[in-house]
């Protein structure tokens, strides 16, 4: 799984920690307590104190009308935890599978056999469905913000299920797990990554379906040409043999979370892209151990480290050689080799779902790191827009970008949507977050004019393009707060507050011994031991939490206040030190990942990508009605170290949610992650992605369905074969009502 604290380090790069900067952390710690699955590490937590005041989650909009509306939500019976190989939704709801790995996107593409012999993945649904957005279509096929029966889904295809190198479910007998990799196998794997746009509609029987031969269907893969936009366009850092002038690159990679711009484009985040590249030993010396080596190591590419799939070994064709980023040319700027190729990945990429003639644009002004979603501030005429983002790796940072241009409502319906993107996303200011222990915070400008960046002694920044391309290093320079894997983020439409999921972090400990280990701090306040099953001990913050931010004066503010909205925990864990949100059995969760607010209802949907609680339940989705920053109280927690020293952390914690404000809505099949959230404008159809069911299946068992961890969605009646497939489902109420009401 992409769960970084628990997945094998050989499979997912979020597990690797490259942030070894000495940025300060708060010298305060949370104790862990003994429960059914917890091992005592220190003294018990002390009592709660100091109310911050606030309002109930039922008054999310602050008036009686909103409160009355909220009382009608979350009326469903909560779903119990489950280990079944099935999608489980509440009574009165249907979950229909509509779009899975390999489904054809053209009239001439054969149906998917799902036995490893299929090809032509450039014209099929990709793998590992992830972030997703809805783009409405009118009856005559025009963009529509109100259409509810017909639309385009923009779907990320993050990765592929692999045990070692090979994407084994798409090859007949599992593929090749040694180097060199066969070109025919690699070609399939290059094509199943990226993004798809697919038309969906309600048919005459009132059921949802995808449209196989739609003119709107489109794939972006690892080989699709894309434009470089923003401050890094044309910079030496982006020059390659493919694009000697540094204005283009090929492909988008490891696409995870999404966002939807106010003008109707898809924003897709490139997450753990670094692991796909390779640098042969000796490349550091070939580069003269210059600053590019510093940057490559900070972004997780040490020379000689194995790549995820070995694509660089498939032959001498340029499409394979680009994955080996060694310096082989004689140019000063890299325009005759692929030493800079990795600098073309790691961005938020903007795509027009309606216009197939437009190239995608990599928006470099938003910074380069392991992007998840990109959440826009609520648009206000005459005010700048903010884009909120997280860097999904342990000990990494939270960012925002503020546009130089101020919002004009007329841009929401402009015909040239990517030109509007140029206006708001290519010029502006990038910031990184610093969370203070008192519940305040500051956005620190990442600019070449910031003295801490311009004079940083560990990396010599040349210009703003360098700052954008190496935003992680810029964050190191200014002392940003290291976080517990910032993943998705979303803006509450009721009040503009921003929610970030912090999935987990095995590096949190009360006894850090150097390297990447960190003491807990106010914004990341738990470090505990948890026993999974009967023997496996999980350490650090294995269940994750959700933090929320309130800007001090609009999207362009440089200060904010914050608290922790929700702590992931098992219901039986100690409420004073682990289960700080007082979750019961109908609410408990681990490793929050996907997160989005419904514009139709205001419900906050929370999805998990978990490996810590999977002895008890498969991954899940919950529905929440959050309140606002400051609606809870401060928590004071003590640790006792091995030498008897005391450490204390004080952290602001949101109001503990009642079952009327948080409950479980869905549980997925075995081995799956629940991800992707999109809805029709009326809130009556909710689209969700089921990613990598059965991913724990052994490569050696690929020809024996009886040994698959999961046979979903075939066991639910969808498609041929029994190999598990990532897929999109649509959830509706049997009575035709609003989902979640």
XYZ file of C-alpha atoms in Angstrom:
741
model
C 0.000 0.000 0.000
C 0.988 3.628 -0.144
C 0.785 3.509 3.652
C 4.329 4.592 4.270
C 4.797 3.431 7.838
C 3.772 -0.112 7.080
C 4.419 -0.919 3.422
C 7.589 -2.682 2.313
C 10.201 -0.039 1.600
C 10.883 -1.650 -1.769
C 7.487 -0.781 -3.166
C 6.553 2.791 -2.309
C 8.757 5.829 -2.033
C 6.775 7.746 0.591
C 8.430 5.376 3.057
C 11.835 6.862 2.292
C 12.806 9.896 4.362
C 15.031 12.403 2.590
C 14.341 15.369 4.875
C 17.317 15.285 7.222
C 17.337 19.055 7.717
C 17.734 20.418 11.224
C 14.492 22.386 11.110
C 13.255 22.930 14.673
C 10.437 20.857 16.124
C 8.469 21.437 19.296
C 10.057 19.756 22.335
C 6.818 18.198 23.446
C 5.498 14.685 23.284
C 2.368 12.605 23.539
C 2.311 9.498 25.693
C 1.015 6.169 24.482
C -1.241 4.052 26.627
C -2.018 0.389 26.992
C -5.165 -0.818 25.254
C -6.177 -4.034 23.494
C -3.562 -3.339 20.826
C -1.291 -0.775 22.554
C 1.927 -1.131 24.534
C 2.668 1.364 27.293
C 5.610 3.656 26.454
C 5.390 6.336 29.126
C 3.218 7.828 31.806
C -0.487 8.350 31.291
C -1.725 11.594 29.839
C -2.809 14.318 32.196
C -6.233 15.887 32.167
C -7.669 18.031 29.450
C -7.701 21.747 30.114
C -8.474 25.146 28.695
C -11.541 25.339 26.486
C -11.044 27.270 23.272
C -14.753 27.784 22.752
C -16.545 27.185 19.477
C -19.707 25.866 17.913
C -21.276 22.534 17.225
C -20.582 20.844 13.915
C -24.291 21.180 13.253
C -23.870 24.950 12.915
C -21.229 24.735 10.213
C -22.549 27.815 8.424
C -23.325 29.736 11.577
C -27.055 30.251 11.097
C -30.300 28.459 11.839
C -30.931 27.508 8.222
C -27.572 25.739 7.940
C -28.121 24.016 11.265
C -31.516 22.738 10.118
C -29.983 21.436 6.888
C -27.158 19.740 8.769
C -29.586 17.920 11.058
C -30.979 16.150 8.008
C -27.561 14.815 7.031
C -25.810 11.649 8.180
C -29.160 10.002 8.762
C -27.933 6.640 7.502
C -27.167 3.682 9.740
C -23.368 3.413 10.130
C -21.585 0.564 8.387
C -19.751 -1.872 10.642
C -16.086 -2.709 10.188
C -15.591 -5.573 7.742
C -13.003 -8.006 6.378
C -15.247 -9.193 3.540
C -14.119 -9.048 -0.092
C -16.885 -6.653 -1.020
C -17.948 -3.017 -1.102
C -20.330 -2.433 1.792
C -22.568 0.655 1.945
C -25.432 1.593 4.299
C -28.931 0.208 4.077
C -30.901 2.031 1.401
C -27.890 2.596 -0.857
C -26.554 0.971 -4.032
C -22.924 0.771 -5.139
C -22.503 0.099 -8.868
C -19.191 -0.644 -10.617
C -18.864 1.397 -13.814
C -15.202 1.736 -14.902
C -12.267 -0.613 -14.207
C -8.659 -1.234 -15.217
C -8.501 -2.209 -18.895
C -11.959 -1.029 -19.910
C -11.761 0.110 -23.565
C -12.070 3.805 -24.362
C -12.603 3.549 -28.108
C -15.050 1.632 -30.282
C -12.182 -0.327 -31.862
C -10.512 -1.428 -28.646
C -11.379 -5.036 -27.713
C -13.121 -5.874 -24.461
C -10.782 -6.566 -21.570
C -10.007 -10.265 -21.112
C -8.227 -9.743 -17.772
C -5.861 -12.684 -18.230
C -2.629 -10.766 -18.844
C -2.801 -10.956 -22.642
C -4.486 -7.562 -23.159
C -2.571 -4.774 -24.890
C -3.298 -1.276 -26.247
C -3.459 0.303 -22.789
C -3.122 3.758 -24.353
C -6.802 3.272 -25.224
C -7.908 1.648 -21.976
C -8.516 2.617 -18.386
C -5.248 2.750 -16.506
C -4.415 1.116 -13.196
C -4.801 2.178 -9.553
C -7.713 4.595 -9.918
C -7.071 7.443 -7.464
C -8.121 11.110 -7.289
C -11.125 12.008 -9.429
C -13.258 14.998 -10.438
C -16.625 15.502 -12.161
C -17.033 17.769 -15.198
C -20.632 18.157 -16.328
C -21.909 17.880 -19.896
C -25.147 19.342 -21.209
C -27.417 17.302 -23.459
C -25.673 18.766 -26.517
C -22.197 18.000 -25.181
C -21.202 21.445 -23.877
C -19.499 22.165 -20.530
C -22.118 22.486 -17.808
C -21.894 23.296 -14.105
C -25.423 22.039 -13.451
C -25.660 18.787 -15.452
C -26.442 15.775 -13.276
C -27.067 12.924 -15.746
C -24.060 13.247 -18.032
C -20.463 14.228 -17.442
C -16.765 13.477 -17.742
C -14.775 11.894 -14.948
C -11.114 12.858 -14.753
C -9.463 9.839 -13.101
C -5.897 9.528 -11.851
C -4.071 6.239 -12.437
C -1.464 6.390 -9.728
C 0.589 3.226 -9.932
C 0.326 -0.521 -10.407
C 0.342 -3.617 -8.220
C 3.816 -5.078 -8.053
C 5.801 -7.336 -5.758
C 9.159 -6.740 -7.418
C 9.582 -4.730 -10.637
C 6.797 -6.357 -12.660
C 3.175 -5.196 -12.788
C 2.228 -8.823 -12.501
C -1.558 -8.774 -12.924
C -1.295 -7.347 -16.474
C 1.166 -9.993 -17.719
C 0.060 -13.586 -18.517
C 2.290 -15.377 -16.008
C 3.300 -12.415 -13.862
C 6.028 -10.837 -15.947
C 9.758 -10.535 -15.387
C 11.086 -9.694 -11.928
C 14.737 -9.470 -12.942
C 16.756 -7.060 -15.068
C 16.674 -6.392 -17.919
C 12.921 -5.990 -18.267
C 11.376 -6.976 -21.638
C 10.287 -4.009 -23.727
C 6.835 -5.511 -24.358
C 6.148 -5.641 -20.614
C 7.495 -2.166 -19.978
C 5.353 -0.716 -22.771
C 2.222 -1.927 -20.984
C 3.405 -0.475 -17.689
C 4.251 2.886 -19.239
C 0.692 3.089 -20.544
C -1.269 2.109 -17.421
C 0.065 5.110 -15.482
C -1.292 8.637 -15.908
C -4.810 10.050 -16.196
C -7.986 9.184 -18.076
C -10.985 11.272 -19.043
C -14.067 9.139 -19.548
C -17.661 10.072 -20.268
C -20.297 8.676 -17.897
C -24.047 8.988 -18.082
C -27.337 7.659 -16.828
C -28.872 5.269 -19.339
C -32.548 4.826 -20.199
C -32.979 2.448 -17.278
C -31.659 5.064 -14.860
C -28.367 3.220 -14.281
C -24.953 4.806 -14.621
C -22.537 3.607 -17.301
C -19.362 4.747 -18.960
C -19.484 5.567 -22.683
C -16.997 3.362 -24.517
C -16.840 5.332 -27.762
C -17.251 8.873 -26.419
C -15.396 11.632 -28.260
C -14.401 12.999 -24.843
C -12.508 9.852 -23.803
C -8.791 10.524 -23.560
C -5.667 9.063 -21.968
C -2.562 10.786 -20.672
C 0.325 8.371 -20.037
C 4.007 8.518 -19.112
C 4.796 9.338 -22.759
C 2.240 12.078 -23.536
C 3.846 15.393 -24.451
C 3.206 18.188 -21.930
C 4.119 21.828 -21.565
C 6.275 23.308 -18.834
C 4.602 26.440 -17.515
C 5.510 29.019 -14.906
C 8.926 30.141 -13.599
C 10.783 26.961 -14.579
C 9.739 27.103 -18.233
C 12.874 27.316 -20.373
C 15.186 27.110 -17.373
C 18.368 25.058 -17.601
C 17.015 22.689 -14.952
C 14.335 21.511 -17.411
C 16.528 21.112 -20.492
C 16.796 17.561 -21.821
C 17.603 15.744 -25.024
C 13.845 15.568 -25.680
C 13.316 19.307 -25.032
C 16.608 21.186 -25.439
C 14.868 24.501 -24.745
C 13.282 23.242 -21.492
C 9.698 24.028 -22.465
C 8.245 20.516 -22.720
C 8.495 17.093 -21.164
C 6.849 13.702 -21.563
C 4.202 12.237 -19.383
C 2.703 12.508 -15.954
C 3.530 9.988 -13.284
C 2.216 8.567 -10.014
C -0.874 10.764 -10.113
C -2.524 10.725 -6.719
C -4.892 13.438 -5.476
C -6.745 15.926 -7.653
C -8.335 19.333 -7.528
C -10.832 21.192 -9.669
C -10.113 24.774 -10.642
C -12.823 27.447 -10.384
C -12.695 27.657 -14.197
C -13.364 23.939 -14.733
C -10.049 22.171 -15.291
C -8.506 19.113 -13.656
C -5.544 19.630 -11.349
C -3.672 16.343 -10.929
C -0.836 15.862 -8.447
C 2.323 13.919 -9.278
C 3.255 12.077 -6.088
C 5.967 9.412 -5.684
C 7.531 9.894 -9.119
C 11.156 9.761 -7.973
C 11.261 5.992 -7.544
C 10.661 5.371 -11.240
C 14.046 6.853 -12.144
C 17.544 5.372 -11.935
C 21.063 6.762 -11.694
C 23.964 4.419 -12.244
C 26.851 4.436 -9.805
C 29.515 6.944 -10.745
C 27.007 9.638 -11.698
C 27.826 11.788 -8.647
C 31.433 11.993 -9.801
C 30.399 12.551 -13.416
C 28.420 15.560 -12.223
C 31.405 16.794 -10.253
C 29.407 16.292 -7.049
C 27.725 19.607 -7.863
C 24.514 20.933 -6.372
C 22.423 18.732 -8.672
C 23.656 15.778 -6.603
C 22.394 17.502 -3.449
C 18.998 18.012 -5.062
C 18.771 14.452 -6.374
C 19.473 13.007 -2.940
C 16.984 15.359 -1.269
C 14.383 14.055 -3.717
C 15.232 10.409 -3.065
C 17.506 9.460 -5.959
C 20.914 8.376 -4.724
C 23.173 6.897 -7.372
C 22.895 3.133 -7.718
C 19.498 2.901 -5.989
C 17.158 0.512 -7.794
C 14.187 1.954 -9.652
C 10.668 0.733 -8.975
C 10.108 -1.126 -12.249
C 13.464 -1.174 -14.040
C 12.032 0.610 -17.079
C 15.487 1.977 -17.875
C 16.659 -1.562 -18.670
C 14.185 -2.293 -21.505
C 16.426 -1.251 -24.390
C 18.151 1.579 -26.201
C 14.989 3.324 -27.368
C 14.741 6.871 -26.062
C 11.489 6.101 -24.213
C 13.422 3.691 -21.981
C 16.721 5.552 -21.744
C 15.026 8.641 -20.262
C 14.510 6.760 -16.997
C 18.299 6.572 -16.428
C 19.267 10.079 -15.354
C 23.035 9.765 -15.595
C 25.140 12.537 -17.072
C 26.458 11.202 -20.370
C 26.549 14.303 -22.562
C 29.082 17.077 -22.854
C 26.720 20.050 -22.707
C 26.820 22.373 -19.732
C 23.027 22.491 -19.421
C 21.994 18.863 -19.990
C 20.372 19.419 -23.367
C 22.148 16.386 -24.838
C 21.192 13.734 -22.256
C 18.631 12.982 -19.520
C 20.468 14.169 -16.417
C 17.597 16.666 -15.803
C 14.727 14.359 -16.736
C 13.509 13.914 -13.170
C 13.095 17.690 -12.868
C 10.184 17.379 -15.306
C 8.133 15.414 -12.762
C 6.684 16.366 -9.389
C 4.171 19.090 -10.204
C 0.501 19.908 -10.189
C -0.559 19.374 -13.807
C -3.523 21.205 -15.295
C -5.660 19.463 -17.932
C -8.705 20.569 -19.909
C -11.320 17.773 -19.748
C -13.339 19.177 -22.636
C -10.707 20.051 -25.258
C -8.618 17.176 -26.629
C -6.483 19.538 -28.705
C -4.863 21.088 -25.620
C -1.603 19.852 -24.115
C -1.504 19.487 -20.351
C 0.507 22.117 -18.460
C 2.844 21.483 -15.550
C 2.352 24.435 -13.206
C 5.869 24.850 -11.790
C 5.022 27.961 -9.739
C 3.182 25.642 -7.314
C 6.456 23.883 -6.472
C 7.910 20.446 -7.040
C 7.486 17.696 -4.468
C 5.315 14.621 -3.862
C 2.004 16.311 -4.636
C -1.337 15.053 -3.487
C -4.427 17.149 -4.109
C -4.605 20.857 -4.940
C -7.449 22.600 -3.106
C -8.530 26.113 -4.106
C -9.639 28.769 -1.658
C -13.221 29.971 -2.014
C -13.161 32.446 -4.942
C -13.912 36.056 -3.988
C -14.135 38.775 -6.643
C -11.165 41.100 -6.441
C -9.192 38.792 -4.135
C -6.312 36.435 -5.023
C -6.780 32.678 -5.153
C -4.872 30.289 -2.944
C -4.011 26.695 -3.813
C -3.310 24.440 -0.815
C -1.062 21.386 -1.181
C 0.799 18.739 0.804
C 4.044 16.825 0.236
C 3.275 13.163 0.882
C 6.368 11.796 2.542
C 7.367 11.442 6.148
C 8.761 14.659 7.671
C 7.699 16.809 4.714
C 5.795 20.089 4.477
C 2.464 21.795 3.792
C 2.397 24.516 1.108
C 0.142 27.118 -0.428
C 0.407 29.204 -3.588
C -1.238 32.639 -3.803
C -1.987 34.038 -7.240
C -0.733 37.448 -8.319
C -3.968 37.977 -10.260
C -7.195 38.644 -8.397
C -10.306 36.617 -9.105
C -12.822 37.688 -11.703
C -16.062 35.692 -11.797
C -16.169 35.983 -15.584
C -13.178 33.643 -15.774
C -15.303 30.793 -14.454
C -16.916 30.354 -17.869
C -14.053 31.334 -20.186
C -13.733 29.302 -23.369
C -9.928 28.961 -23.172
C -9.653 27.345 -19.775
C -5.899 26.733 -19.831
C -5.330 30.410 -20.656
C -7.211 31.216 -17.452
C -4.855 28.800 -15.715
C -1.920 30.785 -17.101
C -3.384 33.904 -15.498
C -3.815 32.487 -12.000
C -1.225 29.721 -11.709
C 1.950 30.941 -13.409
C 2.540 34.114 -11.401
C 2.221 34.371 -7.654
C 3.900 33.481 -4.392
C 4.678 30.038 -3.014
C 4.608 29.599 0.768
C 5.420 26.813 3.213
C 3.765 26.344 6.613
C 5.280 26.699 10.050
C 3.014 25.517 12.887
C 3.642 27.137 16.249
C 3.010 25.368 19.535
C 0.406 27.915 20.647
C -2.062 27.100 17.866
C -0.912 29.854 15.532
C 1.104 29.513 12.368
C 2.771 31.411 9.589
C 3.141 31.058 5.844
C 6.802 31.608 4.964
C 7.535 32.938 1.503
C 9.600 30.675 -0.736
C 11.252 33.323 -2.852
C 14.754 33.828 -4.151
C 14.510 37.207 -2.422
C 14.031 35.602 0.988
C 17.452 36.031 2.664
C 17.250 32.583 4.250
C 16.900 31.046 0.787
C 19.251 33.326 -1.098
C 21.974 32.744 1.486
C 21.290 29.076 2.292
C 24.626 27.403 2.902
C 23.547 23.865 1.968
C 22.317 24.636 -1.548
C 23.063 27.633 -3.774
C 19.731 28.717 -5.283
C 20.196 30.450 -8.629
C 16.762 31.946 -9.292
C 13.028 31.508 -8.671
C 12.912 28.554 -11.060
C 15.462 26.816 -8.846
C 13.306 27.565 -5.795
C 10.220 26.101 -7.494
C 11.987 22.986 -8.790
C 13.664 22.398 -5.417
C 10.862 23.578 -3.149
C 11.709 20.944 -0.547
C 15.173 22.409 -0.095
C 13.696 25.912 0.084
C 11.395 24.652 2.849
C 14.428 23.296 4.672
C 16.120 26.679 4.385
C 13.304 28.625 6.051
C 12.590 26.192 8.885
C 9.193 24.786 7.869
C 7.459 22.309 10.179
C 8.036 18.642 9.419
C 4.677 16.866 9.247
C 3.329 13.309 9.428
C 2.916 12.742 5.665
C 0.652 15.556 4.407
C -1.727 13.989 1.926
C -5.051 15.295 0.622
C -6.493 18.660 1.518
C -9.878 20.276 1.020
C -11.574 23.603 1.768
C -14.746 23.671 3.847
C -17.305 25.508 1.653
C -19.114 26.736 4.767
C -16.264 28.770 6.216
C -13.166 28.495 4.009
C -11.102 26.546 6.532
C -8.576 24.104 5.086
C -8.313 20.459 6.176
C -5.167 18.356 5.628
C -4.895 14.605 6.205
C -1.686 13.495 7.899
C -1.723 9.798 7.182
C 0.915 8.415 9.549
C 4.585 8.617 10.473
C 6.665 5.805 11.914
C 9.424 8.336 12.647
C 7.719 9.917 15.662
C 9.281 8.751 18.924
C 9.908 10.067 22.415
C 13.499 8.854 22.136
C 14.846 10.133 18.790
C 18.354 8.897 18.108
C 19.183 11.156 15.187
C 18.699 10.633 11.468
C 15.057 11.082 10.468
C 13.527 10.323 13.889
C 11.503 13.165 15.407
C 9.978 13.969 18.755
C 6.248 14.604 18.548
C 5.272 18.266 18.415
C 2.064 20.224 18.822
C 0.957 19.741 15.202
C 2.008 16.062 15.124
C 1.481 15.154 18.751
C 1.339 11.372 19.079
C 3.996 8.684 19.308
C 2.895 5.336 20.661
C 3.276 1.612 20.216
C 0.391 -0.369 18.829
C 0.169 -4.132 18.506
C -1.336 -5.367 15.260
C -2.894 -8.780 15.597
C -1.049 -10.728 18.254
C 2.599 -9.932 17.623
C 3.493 -7.072 15.279
C 4.416 -3.869 17.087
C 3.795 -0.643 15.179
C 5.509 2.474 16.447
C 5.215 6.197 15.838
C 1.937 7.781 14.753
C 0.561 4.725 12.996
C -3.085 5.888 12.802
C -2.619 9.481 11.601
C -4.741 12.611 12.099
C -6.417 15.538 10.314
C -5.268 19.105 10.922
C -7.212 22.211 9.925
C -6.203 25.802 9.284
C -8.087 29.093 9.503
C -6.497 31.937 7.579
C -6.062 35.252 9.403
C -7.646 37.414 6.732
C -8.337 35.732 3.408
C -6.470 33.514 0.983
C -3.441 35.783 0.836
C -2.924 35.886 4.615
C 0.531 35.162 5.986
C -0.730 34.012 9.385
C -3.229 31.370 10.487
C -4.635 29.542 13.462
C -5.002 25.784 13.599
C -6.152 22.784 15.567
C -6.353 19.028 15.083
C -9.835 18.177 13.896
C -9.627 14.398 14.222
C -7.242 11.719 15.464
C -7.281 8.315 13.807
C -7.487 5.631 16.489
C -9.154 2.389 17.406
C -12.163 2.869 19.636
C -10.631 0.875 22.493
C -7.440 2.958 22.687
C -6.778 5.180 25.705
C -8.879 8.359 25.256
C -6.332 10.443 27.165
C -3.356 9.763 24.914
C -4.336 7.981 21.669
C -8.092 8.115 21.033
C -8.174 11.833 21.730
C -11.242 12.291 19.506
C -13.209 9.782 21.634
C -14.169 7.663 18.636
C -16.566 4.760 19.073
C -16.795 1.543 17.054
C -18.922 3.213 14.366
C -16.379 6.010 13.883
C -12.894 4.640 14.486
C -10.425 4.753 11.613
C -6.748 4.551 10.788
C -4.563 6.404 8.272
C -6.843 9.094 6.814
C -5.787 9.830 3.239
C -8.454 10.959 0.759
C -10.504 13.949 1.873
C -13.057 16.185 0.162
C -16.011 18.363 1.078
C -19.248 17.946 -0.826
C -20.406 21.227 -2.313
C -23.935 19.858 -2.445
C -24.245 18.925 1.222
C -21.200 20.201 3.099
C -20.349 16.659 4.178
C -16.643 16.009 4.632
C -15.797 12.601 3.164
C -12.765 10.929 4.754
C -11.080 7.919 3.135
C -8.368 5.613 4.470
C -5.230 4.011 3.059
C -4.374 1.820 5.973
C -2.152 -1.040 6.990
C -2.248 -0.536 10.756
C -5.821 -1.617 11.513
C -6.315 -4.115 8.686
C -6.396 -7.101 11.030
C -9.767 -5.707 12.121
C -11.188 -4.018 9.021
C -10.556 -3.243 5.382
C -10.098 0.385 4.356
C -13.115 2.631 4.613
C -14.837 5.947 4.011
C -16.541 8.045 6.679
C -18.916 10.997 6.510
C -18.356 13.968 8.806
C -19.917 17.318 9.685
C -16.968 19.247 11.096
C -17.249 22.428 13.101
C -14.487 25.009 12.979
C -11.027 25.752 14.288
C -11.199 26.364 18.033
C -14.407 24.449 18.772
C -12.683 22.050 21.153
C -10.095 22.294 23.888
C -6.392 22.048 24.545
C -4.907 18.741 25.598
C -1.855 18.482 27.831
C -0.005 15.156 27.617
C 3.142 13.983 29.385
C 5.851 11.470 28.528
C 8.460 9.939 30.735
C 11.649 9.014 28.913
C 13.839 6.047 29.698
C 16.140 8.245 31.786
C 13.203 9.687 33.734
C 13.133 13.017 31.908
C 9.696 14.537 31.350
C 8.409 15.947 28.080
C 5.096 17.695 27.611
C 3.097 18.600 24.546
C 0.083 20.882 24.510
C -2.055 20.730 21.400
C -5.441 22.207 20.446
C -7.936 19.451 19.678
C -11.265 19.914 17.937
C -14.580 19.011 19.516
C -15.017 15.253 19.835
C -17.538 14.288 17.139
C -20.795 12.661 18.087
C -22.116 9.824 15.965
C -24.438 12.382 14.394
C -21.328 14.252 13.228
C -19.075 11.369 12.160
C -19.882 7.825 11.131
C -18.635 5.106 8.802
C -20.305 5.057 5.390
C -18.396 2.454 3.360
C -15.919 -0.396 3.720
C -14.012 -1.709 0.705
C -12.805 -5.103 -0.543
C -9.728 -6.915 0.726
C -6.398 -5.216 0.150
C -7.941 -2.068 -1.290
C -7.488 1.612 -0.592
C -10.570 3.846 -0.739
C -9.825 6.998 -2.693
C -11.192 9.518 -5.168
C -14.307 11.569 -4.459
C -16.511 13.194 -7.092
C -20.204 13.980 -7.164
C -22.938 15.317 -9.388
C -23.982 18.883 -8.507
C -27.221 17.699 -6.917
C -25.353 15.339 -4.579
C -27.383 12.344 -5.741
C -24.505 10.393 -7.296
C -21.189 9.951 -5.522
C -18.257 8.469 -7.454
C -15.572 6.631 -5.460
C -12.466 4.700 -6.487
C -11.447 1.302 -5.163
C -7.688 1.097 -5.607
C -5.492 -2.026 -5.742
C -7.846 -4.694 -4.305
C -5.900 -7.872 -3.637
C -2.517 -6.143 -3.714
C -1.045 -8.577 -1.181
C -1.438 -11.405 -3.706
C 1.917 -13.057 -4.385
C 3.364 -12.724 -7.862
C 3.954 -16.495 -7.901
C 0.194 -17.036 -7.493
C -0.945 -14.863 -10.391
C -2.205 -17.861 -12.394
C -4.130 -19.360 -9.438
C -7.272 -17.340 -8.645
C -7.899 -19.434 -5.537
C -4.840 -17.789 -3.977
C -5.786 -14.185 -4.783
C -6.266 -11.958 -1.762
C -9.263 -10.477 -3.603
C -11.294 -11.326 -6.686
C -13.148 -8.006 -6.730
C -14.795 -6.718 -8.943
C -15.299 -10.045 -10.760
C -16.913 -11.506 -7.631
C -19.409 -8.636 -7.792
C -20.355 -9.556 -11.364
C -18.193 -7.060 -13.250
C -16.038 -8.056 -16.204
C -14.105 -11.104 -17.325
C -11.508 -13.137 -15.447
C -10.872 -13.181 -11.721
C -7.785 -11.000 -11.422
C -8.543 -8.073 -9.103
C -8.883 -4.665 -10.763
C -8.957 -1.092 -9.531
C -12.323 0.412 -10.405
C -14.682 3.355 -10.093
C -18.021 2.847 -8.388
C -21.034 5.148 -8.177
C -23.127 5.289 -5.017
C -26.785 6.285 -5.109
C -29.750 6.134 -2.748
C -32.432 3.639 -3.590
C -35.057 6.341 -3.112
C -33.222 8.724 -5.456
C -32.272 11.113 -2.676
C -29.088 12.934 -1.739
C -26.134 10.743 -0.763
C -25.396 11.106 2.931
C -28.786 12.537 3.860
